[in-house]
Short mmCIF file of C-alpha atoms in Angstrom, two decimals:
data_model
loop_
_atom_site.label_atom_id
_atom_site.label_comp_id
_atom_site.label_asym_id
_atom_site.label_seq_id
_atom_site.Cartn_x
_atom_site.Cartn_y
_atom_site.Cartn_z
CA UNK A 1 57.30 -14.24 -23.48
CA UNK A 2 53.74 -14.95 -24.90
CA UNK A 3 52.58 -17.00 -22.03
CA UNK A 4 54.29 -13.98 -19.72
CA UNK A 5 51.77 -11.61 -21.53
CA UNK A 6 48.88 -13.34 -21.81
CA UNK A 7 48.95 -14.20 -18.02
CA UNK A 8 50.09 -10.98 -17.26
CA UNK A 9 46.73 -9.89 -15.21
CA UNK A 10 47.48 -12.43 -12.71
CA UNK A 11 50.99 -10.70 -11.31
CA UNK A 12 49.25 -7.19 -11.64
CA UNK A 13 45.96 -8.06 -9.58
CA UNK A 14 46.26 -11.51 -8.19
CA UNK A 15 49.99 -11.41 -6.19
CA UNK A 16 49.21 -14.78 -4.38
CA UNK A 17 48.86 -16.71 -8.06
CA UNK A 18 51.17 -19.57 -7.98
CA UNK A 19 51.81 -18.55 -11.25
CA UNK A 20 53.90 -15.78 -11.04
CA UNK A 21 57.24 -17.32 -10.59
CA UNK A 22 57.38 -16.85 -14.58
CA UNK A 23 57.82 -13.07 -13.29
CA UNK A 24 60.94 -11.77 -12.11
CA UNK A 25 59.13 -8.39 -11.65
CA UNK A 26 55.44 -7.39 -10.88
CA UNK A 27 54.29 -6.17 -14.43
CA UNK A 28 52.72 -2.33 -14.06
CA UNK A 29 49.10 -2.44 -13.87
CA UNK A 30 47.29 -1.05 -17.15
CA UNK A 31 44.15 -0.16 -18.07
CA UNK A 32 43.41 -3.03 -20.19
CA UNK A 33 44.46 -6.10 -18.45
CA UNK A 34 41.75 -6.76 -15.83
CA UNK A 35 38.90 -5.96 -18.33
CA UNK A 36 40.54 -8.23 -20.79
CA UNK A 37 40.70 -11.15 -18.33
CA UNK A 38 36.83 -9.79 -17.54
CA UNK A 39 36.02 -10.86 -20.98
CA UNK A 40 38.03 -13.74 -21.33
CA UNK A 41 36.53 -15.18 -17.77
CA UNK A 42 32.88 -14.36 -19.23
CA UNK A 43 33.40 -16.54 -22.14
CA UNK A 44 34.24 -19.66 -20.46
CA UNK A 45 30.86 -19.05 -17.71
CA UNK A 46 28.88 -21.12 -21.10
CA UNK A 47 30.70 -24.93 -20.23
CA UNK A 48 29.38 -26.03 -23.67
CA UNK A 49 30.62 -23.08 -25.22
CA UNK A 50 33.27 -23.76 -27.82
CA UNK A 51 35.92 -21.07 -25.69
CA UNK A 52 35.33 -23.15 -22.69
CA UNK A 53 35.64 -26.43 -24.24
CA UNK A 54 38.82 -25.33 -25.39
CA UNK A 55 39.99 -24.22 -22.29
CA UNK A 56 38.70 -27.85 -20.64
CA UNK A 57 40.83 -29.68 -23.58
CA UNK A 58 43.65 -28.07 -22.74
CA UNK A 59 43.73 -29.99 -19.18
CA UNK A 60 42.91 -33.12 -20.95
CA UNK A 61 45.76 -32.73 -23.90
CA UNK A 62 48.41 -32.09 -20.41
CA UNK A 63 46.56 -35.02 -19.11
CA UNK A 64 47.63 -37.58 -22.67
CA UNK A 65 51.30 -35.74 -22.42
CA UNK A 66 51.98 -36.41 -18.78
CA UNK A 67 50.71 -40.15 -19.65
CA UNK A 68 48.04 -39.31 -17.04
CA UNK A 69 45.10 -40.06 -19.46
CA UNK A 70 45.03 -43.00 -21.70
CA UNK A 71 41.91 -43.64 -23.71
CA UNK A 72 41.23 -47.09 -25.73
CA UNK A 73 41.46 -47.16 -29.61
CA UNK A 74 37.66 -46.44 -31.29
CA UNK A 75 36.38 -44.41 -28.67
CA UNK A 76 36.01 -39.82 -29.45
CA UNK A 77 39.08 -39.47 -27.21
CA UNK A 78 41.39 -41.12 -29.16
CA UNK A 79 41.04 -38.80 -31.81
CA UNK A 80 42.05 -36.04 -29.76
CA UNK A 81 43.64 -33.76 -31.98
CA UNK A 82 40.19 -33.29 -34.37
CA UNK A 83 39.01 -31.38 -32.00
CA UNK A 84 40.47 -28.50 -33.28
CA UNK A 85 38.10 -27.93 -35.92
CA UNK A 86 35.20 -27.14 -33.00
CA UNK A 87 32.56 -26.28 -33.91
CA UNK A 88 32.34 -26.94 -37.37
CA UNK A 89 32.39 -30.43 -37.28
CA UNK A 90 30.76 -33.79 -36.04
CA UNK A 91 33.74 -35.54 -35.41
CA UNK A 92 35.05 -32.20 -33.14
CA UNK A 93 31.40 -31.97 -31.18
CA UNK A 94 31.80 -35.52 -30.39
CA UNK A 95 34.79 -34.94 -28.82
CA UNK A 96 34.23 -31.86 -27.01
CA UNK A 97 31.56 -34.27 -25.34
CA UNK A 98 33.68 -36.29 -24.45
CA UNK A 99 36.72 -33.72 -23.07
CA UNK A 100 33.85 -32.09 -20.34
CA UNK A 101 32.69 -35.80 -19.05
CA UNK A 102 36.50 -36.52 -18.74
CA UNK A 103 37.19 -33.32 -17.30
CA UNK A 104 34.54 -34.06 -15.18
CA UNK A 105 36.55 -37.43 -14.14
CA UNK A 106 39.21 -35.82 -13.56
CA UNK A 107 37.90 -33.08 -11.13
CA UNK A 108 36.08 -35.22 -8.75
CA UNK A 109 39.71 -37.51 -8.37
CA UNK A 110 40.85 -35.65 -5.24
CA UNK A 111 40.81 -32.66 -3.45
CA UNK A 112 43.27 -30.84 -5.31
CA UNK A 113 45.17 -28.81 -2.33
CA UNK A 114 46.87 -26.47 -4.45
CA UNK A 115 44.30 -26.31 -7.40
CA UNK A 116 41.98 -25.86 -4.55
CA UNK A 117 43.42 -23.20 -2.95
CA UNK A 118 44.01 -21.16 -5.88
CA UNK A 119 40.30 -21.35 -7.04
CA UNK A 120 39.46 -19.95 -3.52
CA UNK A 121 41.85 -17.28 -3.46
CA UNK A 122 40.79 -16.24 -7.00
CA UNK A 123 37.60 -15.95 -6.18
CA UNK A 124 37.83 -14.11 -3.00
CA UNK A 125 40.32 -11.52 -5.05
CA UNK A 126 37.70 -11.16 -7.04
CA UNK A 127 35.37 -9.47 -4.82
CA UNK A 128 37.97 -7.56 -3.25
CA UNK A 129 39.09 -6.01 -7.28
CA UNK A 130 35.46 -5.09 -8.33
CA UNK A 131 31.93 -3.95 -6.79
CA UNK A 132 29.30 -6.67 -7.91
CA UNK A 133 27.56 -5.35 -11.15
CA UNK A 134 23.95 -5.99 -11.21
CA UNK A 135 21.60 -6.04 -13.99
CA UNK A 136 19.47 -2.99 -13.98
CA UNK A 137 15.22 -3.99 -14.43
CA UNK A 138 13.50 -5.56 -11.88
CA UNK A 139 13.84 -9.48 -11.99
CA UNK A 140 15.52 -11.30 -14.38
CA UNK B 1 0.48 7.59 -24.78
CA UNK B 2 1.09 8.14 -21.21
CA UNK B 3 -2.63 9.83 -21.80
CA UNK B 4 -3.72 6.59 -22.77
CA UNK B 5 -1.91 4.14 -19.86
CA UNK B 6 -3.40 7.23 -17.03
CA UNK B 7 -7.14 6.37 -18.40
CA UNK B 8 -6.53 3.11 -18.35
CA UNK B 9 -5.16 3.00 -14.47
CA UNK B 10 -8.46 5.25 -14.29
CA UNK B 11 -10.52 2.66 -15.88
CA UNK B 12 -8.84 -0.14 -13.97
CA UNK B 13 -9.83 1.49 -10.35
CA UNK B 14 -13.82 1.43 -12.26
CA UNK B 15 -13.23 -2.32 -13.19
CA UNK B 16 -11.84 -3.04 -9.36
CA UNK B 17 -14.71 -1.43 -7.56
CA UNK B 18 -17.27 -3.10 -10.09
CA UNK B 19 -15.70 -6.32 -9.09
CA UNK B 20 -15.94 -6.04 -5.60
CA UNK B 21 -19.81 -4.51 -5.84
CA UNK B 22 -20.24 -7.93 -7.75
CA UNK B 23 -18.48 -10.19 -5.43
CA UNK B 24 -20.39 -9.01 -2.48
CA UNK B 25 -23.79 -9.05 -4.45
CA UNK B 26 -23.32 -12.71 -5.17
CA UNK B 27 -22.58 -13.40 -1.39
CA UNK B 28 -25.44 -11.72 -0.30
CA UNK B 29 -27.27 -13.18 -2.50
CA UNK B 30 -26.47 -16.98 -2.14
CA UNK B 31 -27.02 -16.04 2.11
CA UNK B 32 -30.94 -14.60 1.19
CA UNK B 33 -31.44 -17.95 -1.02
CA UNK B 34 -30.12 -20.30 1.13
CA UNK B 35 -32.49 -21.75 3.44
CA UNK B 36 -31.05 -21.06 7.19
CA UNK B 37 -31.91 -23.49 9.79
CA UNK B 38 -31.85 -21.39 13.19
CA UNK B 39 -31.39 -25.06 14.82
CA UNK B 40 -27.99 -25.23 13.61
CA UNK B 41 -26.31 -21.73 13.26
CA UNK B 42 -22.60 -22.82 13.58
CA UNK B 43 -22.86 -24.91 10.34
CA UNK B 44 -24.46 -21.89 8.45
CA UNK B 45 -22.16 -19.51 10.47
CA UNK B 46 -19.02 -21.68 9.19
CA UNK B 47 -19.89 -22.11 5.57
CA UNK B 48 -21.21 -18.66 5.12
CA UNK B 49 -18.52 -17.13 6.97
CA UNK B 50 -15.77 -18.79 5.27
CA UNK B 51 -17.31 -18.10 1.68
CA UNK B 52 -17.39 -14.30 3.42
CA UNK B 53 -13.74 -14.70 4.26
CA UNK B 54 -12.91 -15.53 0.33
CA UNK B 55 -15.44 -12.39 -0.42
CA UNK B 56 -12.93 -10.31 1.76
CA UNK B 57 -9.54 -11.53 0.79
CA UNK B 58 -10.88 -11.37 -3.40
CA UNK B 59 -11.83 -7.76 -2.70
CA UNK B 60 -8.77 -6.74 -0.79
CA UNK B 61 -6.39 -7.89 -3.41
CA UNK B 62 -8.52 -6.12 -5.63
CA UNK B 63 -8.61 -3.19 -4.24
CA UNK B 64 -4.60 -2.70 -3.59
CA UNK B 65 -3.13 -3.13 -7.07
CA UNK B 66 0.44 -2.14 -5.73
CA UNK B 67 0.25 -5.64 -4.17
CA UNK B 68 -0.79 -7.58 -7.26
CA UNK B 69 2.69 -8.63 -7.39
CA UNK B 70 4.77 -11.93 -7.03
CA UNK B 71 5.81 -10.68 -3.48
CA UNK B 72 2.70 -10.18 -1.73
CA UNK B 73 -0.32 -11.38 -3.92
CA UNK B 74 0.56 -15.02 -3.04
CA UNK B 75 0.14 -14.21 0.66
CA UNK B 76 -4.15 -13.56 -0.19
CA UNK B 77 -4.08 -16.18 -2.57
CA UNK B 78 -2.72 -18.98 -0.95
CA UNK B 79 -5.06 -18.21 1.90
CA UNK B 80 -7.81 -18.73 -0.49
CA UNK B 81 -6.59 -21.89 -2.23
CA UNK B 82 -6.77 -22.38 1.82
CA UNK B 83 -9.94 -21.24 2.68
CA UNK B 84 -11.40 -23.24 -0.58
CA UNK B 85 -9.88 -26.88 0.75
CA UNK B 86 -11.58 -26.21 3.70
CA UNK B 87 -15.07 -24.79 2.46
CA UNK B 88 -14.81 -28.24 0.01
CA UNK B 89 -13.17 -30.63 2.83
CA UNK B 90 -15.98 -29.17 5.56
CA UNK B 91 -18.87 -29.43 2.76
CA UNK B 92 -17.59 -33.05 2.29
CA UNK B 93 -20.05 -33.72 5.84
CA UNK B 94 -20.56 -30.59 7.22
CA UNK B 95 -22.51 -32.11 10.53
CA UNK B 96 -18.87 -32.66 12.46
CA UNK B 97 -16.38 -31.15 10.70
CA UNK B 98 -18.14 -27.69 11.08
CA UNK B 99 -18.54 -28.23 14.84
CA UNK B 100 -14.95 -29.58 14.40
CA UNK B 101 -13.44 -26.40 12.76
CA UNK B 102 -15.25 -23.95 15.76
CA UNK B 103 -13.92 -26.00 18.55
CA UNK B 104 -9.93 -25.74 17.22
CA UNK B 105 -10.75 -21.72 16.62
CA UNK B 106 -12.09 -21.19 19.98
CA UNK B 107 -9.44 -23.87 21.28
CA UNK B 108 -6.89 -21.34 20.03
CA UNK B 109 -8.01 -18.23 21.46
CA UNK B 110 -7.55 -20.29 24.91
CA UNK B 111 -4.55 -20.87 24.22
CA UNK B 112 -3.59 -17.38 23.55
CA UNK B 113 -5.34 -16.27 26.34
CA UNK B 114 -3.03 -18.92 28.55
CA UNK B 115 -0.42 -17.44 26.71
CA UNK B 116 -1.11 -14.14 28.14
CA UNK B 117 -1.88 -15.06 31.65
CA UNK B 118 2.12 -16.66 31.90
CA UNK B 119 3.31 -13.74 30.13
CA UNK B 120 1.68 -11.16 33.04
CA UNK B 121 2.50 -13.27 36.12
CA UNK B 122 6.11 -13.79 34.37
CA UNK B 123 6.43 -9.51 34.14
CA UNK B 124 5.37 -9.09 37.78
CA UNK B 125 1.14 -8.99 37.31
CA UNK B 126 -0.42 -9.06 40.46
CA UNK B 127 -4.60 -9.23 39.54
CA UNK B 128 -3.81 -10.96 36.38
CA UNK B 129 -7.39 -12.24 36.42
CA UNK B 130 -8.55 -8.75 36.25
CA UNK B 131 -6.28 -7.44 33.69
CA UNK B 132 -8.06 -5.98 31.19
CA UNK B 133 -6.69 -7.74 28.78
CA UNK B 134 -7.33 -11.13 30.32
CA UNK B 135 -11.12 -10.08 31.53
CA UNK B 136 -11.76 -9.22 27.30
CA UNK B 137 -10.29 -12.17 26.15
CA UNK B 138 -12.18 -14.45 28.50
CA UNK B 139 -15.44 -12.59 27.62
CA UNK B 140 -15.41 -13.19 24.23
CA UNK B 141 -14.87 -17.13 24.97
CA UNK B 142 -17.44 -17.01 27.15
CA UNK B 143 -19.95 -15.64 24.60
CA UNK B 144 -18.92 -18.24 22.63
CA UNK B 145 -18.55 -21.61 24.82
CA UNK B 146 -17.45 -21.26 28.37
CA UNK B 147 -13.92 -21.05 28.31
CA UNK B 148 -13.26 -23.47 31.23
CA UNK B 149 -15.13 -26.13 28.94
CA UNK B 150 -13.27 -25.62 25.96
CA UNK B 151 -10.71 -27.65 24.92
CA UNK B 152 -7.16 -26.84 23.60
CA UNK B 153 -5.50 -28.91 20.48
CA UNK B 154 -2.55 -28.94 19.17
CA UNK B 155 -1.69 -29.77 15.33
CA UNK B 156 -4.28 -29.65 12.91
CA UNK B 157 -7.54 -28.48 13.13
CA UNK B 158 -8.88 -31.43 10.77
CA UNK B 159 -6.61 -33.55 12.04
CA UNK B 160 -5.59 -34.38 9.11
CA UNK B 161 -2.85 -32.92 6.25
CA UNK B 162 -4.15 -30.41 3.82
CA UNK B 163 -3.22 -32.56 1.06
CA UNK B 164 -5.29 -35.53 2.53
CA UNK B 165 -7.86 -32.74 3.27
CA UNK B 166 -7.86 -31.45 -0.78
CA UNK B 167 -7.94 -35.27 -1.81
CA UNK B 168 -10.98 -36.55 0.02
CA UNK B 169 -12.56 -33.03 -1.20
CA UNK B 170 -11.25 -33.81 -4.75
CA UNK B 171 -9.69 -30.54 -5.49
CA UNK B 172 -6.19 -32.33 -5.50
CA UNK B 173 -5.33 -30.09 -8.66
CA UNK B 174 -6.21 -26.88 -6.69
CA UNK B 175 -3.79 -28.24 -4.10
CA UNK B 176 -0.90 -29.39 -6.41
CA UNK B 177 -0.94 -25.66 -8.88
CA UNK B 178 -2.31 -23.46 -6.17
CA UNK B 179 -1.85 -24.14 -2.80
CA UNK B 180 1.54 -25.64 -3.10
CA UNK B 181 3.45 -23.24 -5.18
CA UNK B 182 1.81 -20.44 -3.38
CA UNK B 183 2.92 -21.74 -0.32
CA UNK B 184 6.80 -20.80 -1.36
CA UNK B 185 6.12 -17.36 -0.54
CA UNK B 186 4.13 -17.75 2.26
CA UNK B 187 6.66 -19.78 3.71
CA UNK B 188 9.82 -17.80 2.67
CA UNK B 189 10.90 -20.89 0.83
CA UNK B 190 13.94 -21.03 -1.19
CA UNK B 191 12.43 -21.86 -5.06
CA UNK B 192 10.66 -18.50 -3.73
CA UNK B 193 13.69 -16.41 -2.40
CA UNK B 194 15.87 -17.49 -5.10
CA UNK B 195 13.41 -15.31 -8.11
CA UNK B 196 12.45 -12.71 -6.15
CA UNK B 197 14.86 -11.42 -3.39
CA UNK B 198 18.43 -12.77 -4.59
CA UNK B 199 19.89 -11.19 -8.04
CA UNK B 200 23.10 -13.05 -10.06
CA UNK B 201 25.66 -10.47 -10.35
CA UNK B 202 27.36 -10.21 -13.88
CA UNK B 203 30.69 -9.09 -13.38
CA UNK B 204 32.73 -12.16 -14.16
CA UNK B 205 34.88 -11.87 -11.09
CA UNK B 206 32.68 -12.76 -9.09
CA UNK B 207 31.72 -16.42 -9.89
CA UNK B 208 28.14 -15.83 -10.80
CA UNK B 209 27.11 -15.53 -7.12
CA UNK B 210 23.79 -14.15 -5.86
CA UNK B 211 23.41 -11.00 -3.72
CA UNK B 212 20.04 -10.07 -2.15
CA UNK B 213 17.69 -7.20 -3.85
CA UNK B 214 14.49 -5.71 -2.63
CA UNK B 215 13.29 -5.16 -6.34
CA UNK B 216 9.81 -3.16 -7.34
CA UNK B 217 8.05 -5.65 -9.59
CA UNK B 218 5.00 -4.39 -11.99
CA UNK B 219 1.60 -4.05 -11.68
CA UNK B 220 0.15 -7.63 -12.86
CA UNK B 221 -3.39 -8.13 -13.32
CA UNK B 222 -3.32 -11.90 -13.21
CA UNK B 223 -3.19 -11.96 -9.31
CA UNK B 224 -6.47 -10.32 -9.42
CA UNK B 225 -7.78 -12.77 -12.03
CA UNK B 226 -6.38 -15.59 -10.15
CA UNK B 227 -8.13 -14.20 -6.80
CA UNK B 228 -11.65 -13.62 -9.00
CA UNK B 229 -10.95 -17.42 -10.06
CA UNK B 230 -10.43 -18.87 -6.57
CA UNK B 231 -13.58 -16.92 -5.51
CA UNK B 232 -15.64 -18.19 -8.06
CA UNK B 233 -14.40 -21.68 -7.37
CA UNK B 234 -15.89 -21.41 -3.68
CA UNK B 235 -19.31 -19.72 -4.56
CA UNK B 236 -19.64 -22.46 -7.37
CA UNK B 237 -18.35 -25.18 -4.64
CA UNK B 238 -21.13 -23.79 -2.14
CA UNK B 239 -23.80 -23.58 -5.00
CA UNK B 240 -23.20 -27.00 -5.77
CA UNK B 241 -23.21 -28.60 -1.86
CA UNK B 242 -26.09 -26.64 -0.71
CA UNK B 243 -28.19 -26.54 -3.60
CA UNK B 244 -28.55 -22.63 -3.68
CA UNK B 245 -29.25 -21.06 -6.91
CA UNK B 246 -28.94 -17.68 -7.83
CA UNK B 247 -29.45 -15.30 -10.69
CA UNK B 248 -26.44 -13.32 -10.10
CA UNK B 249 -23.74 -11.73 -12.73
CA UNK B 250 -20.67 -13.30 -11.74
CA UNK B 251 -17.91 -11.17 -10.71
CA UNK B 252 -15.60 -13.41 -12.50
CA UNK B 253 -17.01 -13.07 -16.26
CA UNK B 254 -17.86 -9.37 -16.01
CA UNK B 255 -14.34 -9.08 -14.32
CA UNK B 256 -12.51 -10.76 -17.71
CA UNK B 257 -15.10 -8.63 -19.88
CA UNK B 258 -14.37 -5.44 -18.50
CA UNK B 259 -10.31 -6.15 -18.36
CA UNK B 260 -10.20 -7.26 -21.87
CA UNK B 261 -12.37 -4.02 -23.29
CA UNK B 262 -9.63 -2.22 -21.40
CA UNK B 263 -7.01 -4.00 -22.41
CA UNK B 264 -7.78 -3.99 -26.45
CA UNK B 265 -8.36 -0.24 -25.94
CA UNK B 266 -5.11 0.38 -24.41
CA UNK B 267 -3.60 -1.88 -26.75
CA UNK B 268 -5.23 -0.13 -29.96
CA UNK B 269 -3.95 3.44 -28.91
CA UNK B 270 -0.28 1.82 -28.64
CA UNK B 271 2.10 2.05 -31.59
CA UNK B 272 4.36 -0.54 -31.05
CA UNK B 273 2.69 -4.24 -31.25
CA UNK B 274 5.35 -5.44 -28.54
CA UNK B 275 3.92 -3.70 -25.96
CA UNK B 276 0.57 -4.87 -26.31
CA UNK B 277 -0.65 -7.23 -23.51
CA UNK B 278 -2.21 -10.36 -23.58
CA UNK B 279 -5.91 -11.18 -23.49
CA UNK B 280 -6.94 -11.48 -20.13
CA UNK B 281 -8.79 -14.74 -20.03
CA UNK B 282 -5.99 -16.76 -21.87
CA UNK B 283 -6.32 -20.41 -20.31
CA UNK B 284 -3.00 -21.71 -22.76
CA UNK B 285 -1.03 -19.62 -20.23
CA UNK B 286 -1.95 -20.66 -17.21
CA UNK B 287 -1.75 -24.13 -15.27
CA UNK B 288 -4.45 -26.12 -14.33
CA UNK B 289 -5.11 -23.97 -10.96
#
């Protein structure tokens, strides 16, 4: 039910999301879910940022659990779990460093078909949902 | 205030037109000193009409503030980071190279003029040799060299690269922090396109992708500084080749005077010390060229 809600922009603006099997029915559209995902997209545009990083060790913890990722003993990694005290400690910087450069790996394995086509699509919905929103001055 | 920022646009034109007065006083000037030999026009032709040419595109520039901008204020001043490698690479043995440099020009017009005799027999000319257009063109040749003895070349003029050019000249630096970078607009280069004509949109949607603007940029003073600079370079390149000497004001110093008197004025009669500008001369700022 939580995961239904917290994706729940994706059935209301993005119907080809490969997602939204977990919907038996479109969700109706409100006011607050597209600027919500708005917010949460603009938070994860800083890669170093602690939002992002979380969002990038999310792939990696499905990568340990799947038995897709193994790391050797002594190395950040195989701490894993510390990094939940980002950013307020060393031992949690380290391995946030360590999370993007696998993430990193990880991306540049294959041409992800599906992955691949879903980034496009999102992106393309994108323009279609919004007008561009320039900065108003003259340069930046 | 907006008192204060309409005297000094008023004070500004005074500044401009005292800067041009002064650039073309030092011209004249260094032509009256300099010792013409009547046996060899084209080199004194050459070097006094390039150091002209700076005269013209400094004054220009000075006198169209709406263009002292990072759109079009490159256009003058990489022609004069231009016109400077050649004044230096030319002074470096002015004997061939100035005979050199006329010869390509007047290889050129040729050229255009061969252009235009294809394009007229191509749209159904019949006296293409009397066009007017054709009988003009060949005149002025004539006057010049007979056409049917000059020569047309392609490539470079020097036959050689303008960085080769600015190295045997030794005004390397003047290539690498002027000509180079000012060269991106001239060009339409991307480094160039990229600042001034593309914008990154911000809705978060949208991937952070670019989408093109046409933007109004501010008035900024430093192209005119920079074109006063490049100016004085060449007069101070000639001085030094030729041996002239001249008791002149230059248009540079009483050009960084006469901004910065403005400039602490303006900047006195403004409340907020944010919105004051910068000194005018401030060398920290700038890069080598």
């Amino acid at each position: 039910m939580r995961i239904r809600e917290a994706l729940n922009a994706f059935p209301m603006f993005y119907p080809g999301c490969p997602l939204n099997f977990l919907y038996e029915q479109t969700p109706e559209i409100n006011a607050s879910a597209l600027p919500l995902l708005k917010q949460t997209l603009d938070s994860l545009y800083d890669r170093g940022g602690t939002p992002a990083t979380f969002t990038q060790a999310n792939a990696i913890y499905i990568a340990f659990t799947i038995d897709m990722l193994k790391v050797c003993a002594g190395l950040a990694l195989a701490n894993f779990p510390a990094i939940e005290a980002l950013p307020h400690t060393e031992e949690s910087k380290t391995i946030a460093s360590g999370v993007r450069a696998a993430v990193n790996a990880f991306s540049r394995q294959e041409d992800h078909g599906l992955s691949r086509r879903w980034a496009t699509y999102f992106w393309k919905r994108g323009l279609d949902l919004e007008a561009c929103e320039l900065r108003a001055g003259m340069m930046e | 205030m907006t008192e204060n920022v309409a005297g000094f646009h008023d004070r500004l034109t005074k500044i401009v037109e005292e800067f041009v007065s002064n650039a073309r006083a030092e011209l004249s000037q260094r032509w009256a000193a300099w010792s013409v030999d009547i046996t060899t026009p084209a080199l004194h032709e050459v070097l006094g009409g390039l150091l002209a040419r700076q005269v013209t595109l400094a004054t220009q520039l000075a006198r169209a503030p709406q263009t002292w901008n990072g759109h079009v204020a490159p256009l003058s001043l990489r022609a004069m980071t231009d016109g400077y490698i050649t004044l230096a690479w030319i002074l470096e043995c002015p004997a061939t190279r100035c005979d050199q440099y006329v010869k390509f020009g007047l290889g050129q017009k040729k050229l255009f003029l061969e252009h235009w005799k294809v394009h007229l027999t191509e749209t159904g000319e019949r006296n293409v040799e009397n066009h007017p257009v054709i009988k003009a063109m060949e005149q002025w040749l004539n006057a010049e060299r007979f056409h049917f003895l000059t020569e047309v070349s392609v490539g470079s003029w020097s036959e050689t690269d303008t960085r080769s050019m600015a190295e045997e000249a030794g005004c390397l630096d003047l290539y690498r922090f002027g000509y180079a970078p000012l060269s991106a607009a001239v060009h339409n280069m991307w480094h160039h396109v990229i600042d001034y004509n593309l914008k990154t949109c911000q809705n978060p949607l949208h991937g952070s992708h670019r989408v093109p603007v046409d933007p109004d940029l501010a008035i900024d003073p430093d192209y005119l500084y920079r074109a006063a600079k490049y100016l004085d370079k060449s007069f101070r390149l000639f001085d030094r080749k030729t041996g002239v000497s001249v008791e002149v004001t230059r248009s540079i110093d009483a050009l960084i005077d006469a901004l910065n008197d403005a400039l602490n004025t303006l900047n006195d009669s403004l409340p907020d010390p944010d919105m004051r500008g910068a000194p005018a001369d401030n060398p920290a700022a700038r890069a080598p060229e």
